[in-house]
Short mmCIF file of C-alpha atoms in Angstrom, two decimals:
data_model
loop_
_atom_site.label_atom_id
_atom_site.label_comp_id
_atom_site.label_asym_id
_atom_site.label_seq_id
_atom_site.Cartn_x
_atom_site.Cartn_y
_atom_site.Cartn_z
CA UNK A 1 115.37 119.00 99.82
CA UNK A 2 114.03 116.71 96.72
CA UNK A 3 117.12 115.51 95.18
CA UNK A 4 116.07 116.64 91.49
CA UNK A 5 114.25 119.51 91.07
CA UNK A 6 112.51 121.33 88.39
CA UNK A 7 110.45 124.34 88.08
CA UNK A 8 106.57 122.76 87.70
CA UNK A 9 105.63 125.60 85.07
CA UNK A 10 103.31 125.36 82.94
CA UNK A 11 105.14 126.39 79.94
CA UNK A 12 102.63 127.74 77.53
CA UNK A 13 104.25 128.84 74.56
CA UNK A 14 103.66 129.74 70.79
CA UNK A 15 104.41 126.98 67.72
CA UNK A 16 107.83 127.97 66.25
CA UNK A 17 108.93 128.90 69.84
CA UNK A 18 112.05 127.81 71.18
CA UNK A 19 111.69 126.33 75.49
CA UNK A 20 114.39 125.49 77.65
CA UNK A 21 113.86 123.77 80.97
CA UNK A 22 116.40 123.74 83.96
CA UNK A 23 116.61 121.10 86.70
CA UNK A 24 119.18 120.99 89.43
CA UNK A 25 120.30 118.22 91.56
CA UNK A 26 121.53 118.29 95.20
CA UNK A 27 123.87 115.04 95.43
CA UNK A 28 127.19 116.17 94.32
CA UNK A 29 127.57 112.22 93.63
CA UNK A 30 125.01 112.13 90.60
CA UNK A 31 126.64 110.35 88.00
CA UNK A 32 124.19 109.94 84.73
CA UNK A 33 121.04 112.14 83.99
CA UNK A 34 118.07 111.86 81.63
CA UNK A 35 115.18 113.26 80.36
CA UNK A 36 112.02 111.30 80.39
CA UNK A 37 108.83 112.84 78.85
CA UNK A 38 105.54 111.94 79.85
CA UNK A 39 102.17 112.79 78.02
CA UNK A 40 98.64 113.47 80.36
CA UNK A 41 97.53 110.19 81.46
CA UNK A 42 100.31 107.83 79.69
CA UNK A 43 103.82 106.38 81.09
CA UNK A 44 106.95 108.07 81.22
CA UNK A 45 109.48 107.32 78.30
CA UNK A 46 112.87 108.30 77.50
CA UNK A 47 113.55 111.26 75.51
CA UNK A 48 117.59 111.43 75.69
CA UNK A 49 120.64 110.66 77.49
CA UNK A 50 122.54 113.69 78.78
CA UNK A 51 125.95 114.06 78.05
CA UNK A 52 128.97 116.18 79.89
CA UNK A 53 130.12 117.29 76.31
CA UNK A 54 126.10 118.32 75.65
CA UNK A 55 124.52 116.50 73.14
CA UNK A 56 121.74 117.46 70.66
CA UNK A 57 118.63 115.09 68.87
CA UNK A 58 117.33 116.75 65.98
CA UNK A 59 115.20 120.46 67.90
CA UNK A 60 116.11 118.66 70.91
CA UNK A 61 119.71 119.47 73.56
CA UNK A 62 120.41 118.89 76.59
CA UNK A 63 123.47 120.28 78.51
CA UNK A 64 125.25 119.30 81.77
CA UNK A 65 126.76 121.79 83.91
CA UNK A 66 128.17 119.64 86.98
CA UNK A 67 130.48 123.05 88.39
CA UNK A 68 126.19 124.19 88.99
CA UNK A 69 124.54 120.83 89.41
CA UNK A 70 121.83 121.75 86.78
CA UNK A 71 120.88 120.13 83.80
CA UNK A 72 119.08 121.70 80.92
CA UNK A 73 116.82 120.81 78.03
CA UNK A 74 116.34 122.37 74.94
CA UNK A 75 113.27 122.80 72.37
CA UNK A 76 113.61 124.80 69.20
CA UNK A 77 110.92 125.22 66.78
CA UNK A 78 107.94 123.77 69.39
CA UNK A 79 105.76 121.54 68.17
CA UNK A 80 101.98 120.86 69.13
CA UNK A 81 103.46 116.99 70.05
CA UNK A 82 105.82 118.24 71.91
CA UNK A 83 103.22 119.35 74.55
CA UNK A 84 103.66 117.30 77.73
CA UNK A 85 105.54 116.94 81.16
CA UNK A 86 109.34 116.43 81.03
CA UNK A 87 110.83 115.01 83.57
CA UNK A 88 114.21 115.17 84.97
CA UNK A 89 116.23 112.06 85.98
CA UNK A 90 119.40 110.86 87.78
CA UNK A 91 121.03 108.58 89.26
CA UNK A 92 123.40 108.49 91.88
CA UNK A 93 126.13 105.72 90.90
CA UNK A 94 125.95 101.76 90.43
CA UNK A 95 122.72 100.22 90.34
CA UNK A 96 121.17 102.80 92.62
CA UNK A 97 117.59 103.42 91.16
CA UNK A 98 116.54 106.39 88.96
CA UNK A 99 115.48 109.36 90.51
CA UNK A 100 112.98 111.35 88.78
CA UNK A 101 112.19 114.98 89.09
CA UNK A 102 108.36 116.27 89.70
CA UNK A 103 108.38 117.37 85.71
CA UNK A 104 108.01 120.82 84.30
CA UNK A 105 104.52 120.72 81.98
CA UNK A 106 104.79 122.02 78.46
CA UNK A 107 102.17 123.51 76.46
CA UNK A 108 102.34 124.54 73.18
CA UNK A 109 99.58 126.72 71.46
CA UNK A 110 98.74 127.48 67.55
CA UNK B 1 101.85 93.35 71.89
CA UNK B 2 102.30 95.22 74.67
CA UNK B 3 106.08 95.08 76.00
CA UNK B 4 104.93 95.63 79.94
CA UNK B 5 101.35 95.26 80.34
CA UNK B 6 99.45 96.07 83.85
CA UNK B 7 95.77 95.12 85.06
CA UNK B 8 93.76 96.36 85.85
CA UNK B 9 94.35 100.03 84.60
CA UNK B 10 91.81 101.36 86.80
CA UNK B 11 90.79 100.41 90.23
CA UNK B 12 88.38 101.81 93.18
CA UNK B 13 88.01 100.34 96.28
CA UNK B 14 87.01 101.33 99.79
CA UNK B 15 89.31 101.95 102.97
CA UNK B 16 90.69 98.73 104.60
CA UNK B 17 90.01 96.58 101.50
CA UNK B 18 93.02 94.35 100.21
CA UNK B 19 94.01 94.43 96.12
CA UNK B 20 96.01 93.40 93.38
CA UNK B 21 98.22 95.21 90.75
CA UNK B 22 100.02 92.55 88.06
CA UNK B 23 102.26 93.26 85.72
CA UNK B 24 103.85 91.19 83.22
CA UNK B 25 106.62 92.45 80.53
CA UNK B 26 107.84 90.33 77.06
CA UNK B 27 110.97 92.09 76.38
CA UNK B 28 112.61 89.45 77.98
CA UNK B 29 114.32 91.85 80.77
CA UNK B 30 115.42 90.30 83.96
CA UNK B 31 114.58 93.64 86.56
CA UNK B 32 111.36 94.90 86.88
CA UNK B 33 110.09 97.70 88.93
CA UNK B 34 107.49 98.90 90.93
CA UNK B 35 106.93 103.53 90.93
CA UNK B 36 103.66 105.27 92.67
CA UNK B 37 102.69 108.47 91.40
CA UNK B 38 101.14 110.35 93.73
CA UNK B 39 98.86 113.79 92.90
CA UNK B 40 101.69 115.82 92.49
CA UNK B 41 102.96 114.20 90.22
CA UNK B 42 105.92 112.92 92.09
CA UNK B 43 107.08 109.56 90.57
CA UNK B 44 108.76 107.89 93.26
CA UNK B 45 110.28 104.09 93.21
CA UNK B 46 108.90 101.46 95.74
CA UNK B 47 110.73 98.11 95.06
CA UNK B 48 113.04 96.88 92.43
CA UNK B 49 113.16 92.72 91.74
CA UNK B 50 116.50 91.67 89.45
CA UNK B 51 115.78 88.19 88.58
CA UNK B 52 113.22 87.18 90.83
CA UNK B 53 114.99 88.35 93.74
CA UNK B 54 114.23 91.97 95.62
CA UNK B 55 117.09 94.24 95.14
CA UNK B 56 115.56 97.74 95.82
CA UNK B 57 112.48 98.12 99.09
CA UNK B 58 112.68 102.03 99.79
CA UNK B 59 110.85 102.86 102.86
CA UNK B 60 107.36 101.73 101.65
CA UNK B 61 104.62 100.39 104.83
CA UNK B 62 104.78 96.47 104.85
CA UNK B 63 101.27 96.49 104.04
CA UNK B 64 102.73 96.60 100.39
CA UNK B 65 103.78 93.00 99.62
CA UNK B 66 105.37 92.68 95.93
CA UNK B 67 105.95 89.23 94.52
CA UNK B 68 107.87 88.10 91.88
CA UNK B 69 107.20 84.27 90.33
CA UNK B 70 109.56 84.55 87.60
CA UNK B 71 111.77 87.14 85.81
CA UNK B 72 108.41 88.26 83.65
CA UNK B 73 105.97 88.63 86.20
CA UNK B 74 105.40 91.22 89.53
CA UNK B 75 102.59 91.25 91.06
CA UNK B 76 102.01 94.56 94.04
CA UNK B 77 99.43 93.40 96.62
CA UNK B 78 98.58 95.97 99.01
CA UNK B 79 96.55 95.21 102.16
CA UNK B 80 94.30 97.73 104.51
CA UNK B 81 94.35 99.75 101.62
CA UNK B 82 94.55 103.97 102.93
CA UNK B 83 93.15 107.00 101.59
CA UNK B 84 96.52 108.01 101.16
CA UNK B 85 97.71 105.20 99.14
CA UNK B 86 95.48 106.54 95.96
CA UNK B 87 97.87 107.17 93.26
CA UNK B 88 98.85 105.96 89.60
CA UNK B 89 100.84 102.53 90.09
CA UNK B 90 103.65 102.16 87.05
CA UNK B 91 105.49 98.91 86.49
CA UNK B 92 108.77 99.14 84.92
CA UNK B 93 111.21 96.98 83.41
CA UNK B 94 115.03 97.21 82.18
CA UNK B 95 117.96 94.63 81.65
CA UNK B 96 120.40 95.12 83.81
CA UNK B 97 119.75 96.93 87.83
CA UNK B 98 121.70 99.34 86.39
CA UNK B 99 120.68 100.16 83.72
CA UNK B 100 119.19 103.96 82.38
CA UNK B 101 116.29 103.05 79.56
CA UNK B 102 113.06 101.97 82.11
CA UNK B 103 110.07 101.10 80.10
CA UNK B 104 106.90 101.38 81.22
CA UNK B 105 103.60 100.05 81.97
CA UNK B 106 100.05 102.16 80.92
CA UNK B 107 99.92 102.79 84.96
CA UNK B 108 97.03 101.73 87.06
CA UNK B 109 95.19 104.30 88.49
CA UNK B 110 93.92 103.34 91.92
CA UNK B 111 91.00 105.47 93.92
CA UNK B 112 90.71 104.60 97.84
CA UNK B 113 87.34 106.01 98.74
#
């Protein structure tokens, strides 16, 4: 079993629509998590941090449920730029490297 | 200028050749970092230098040699190349081994025909 796992989609959804993405991790011992975002054909790069207490940047939120081992991602009021793959990160504890999920692909249509 | 710049961006090659990937970053981090993306899209970490020195080597064939000259540079050279070994090649760098923000390179997109 992949240690970080997302649904692939796509997501094809409406402007004005509000998305939310799930990813769950298997190691119990996952300490930090992230959300990259990468568009077709370009490098990943960091969306936000996810924090225990939830934390929000501007449409965006991501939540932390560790009693589940999921993490979630939030996107009100979709944007045409917002169309791209997010992926899911963690890491373990220490300097162990990043993990990244496969990415769930966003598309959002006029 | 580019913070972590990679050449060539696109390479094709046939079976059992031997090439190149370099990668060079400005930001002045000491770790760099080598990811393949394969098809599916599965970005997956193959070494990790901190300071010129290899810190990370997850189970990757030996015919992939990185090499590090200084804390700016690191260079993938892979030998016998496979048809399975076609992917997108991403350098990364950070400060710290530990650390969470990874920035990236434009990827090099190698084809083994």
């Amino acid at each position: 079993r992949k240690e970080v796992e997302q649904d692939p989609g796509p997501f094809n959804v409406p402007e004005g629509a509000t998305v939310a993405f799930n990813c769950t991790y298997s190691n119990s011992a996952s300490q930090s998590f992230f959300w990259y975002r990468q568009d077709c054909r370009k490098e990943p790069k960091l969306l936000m941090s996810v924090y225990s207490s939830g934390n929000e940047d501007g449409r965006f939120t991501a939540q932390l449920n560790r009693a589940s081992q999921y993490i979630s991602l939030l996107i009100r009021d979709s944007k045409l730029s917002d169309s791209a793959t997010y992926l899911c990160v963690g890491r373990n504890s220490g300097n162990t490297p990043l993990v990244f999920g496969k990415g769930t692909r966003l598309s959002v249509i006029a | 200028d580019t913070a972590v710049s990679q050449t060539p961006k696109y390479l094709v090659t046939q079976m059992g050749n031997d090439k190149s990937i370099k990668c060079e970053q400005n930001l002045g981090h000491d770790t760099m970092y080598w990811y393949k993306q394969d098809s599916k899209k599965f970005l997956k970490i193959m070494f990790s230098y901190n300071n010129k020195e290899l810190i990370i080597n997850e189970t990757v064939p030996n015919r992939f040699s990185p090499k590090s000259p200084d804390k700016a540079h690191l260079n993938l050279h892979i030998n016998s190349l496979e048809l399975g070994d076609s992917a997108v090649y991403f350098c990364a760098s950070s400060q710290g081994d530990g650390a969470n923000v990874l920035t990236f390179g434009a990827g090099s997109r190698l084809t083994v025909l």
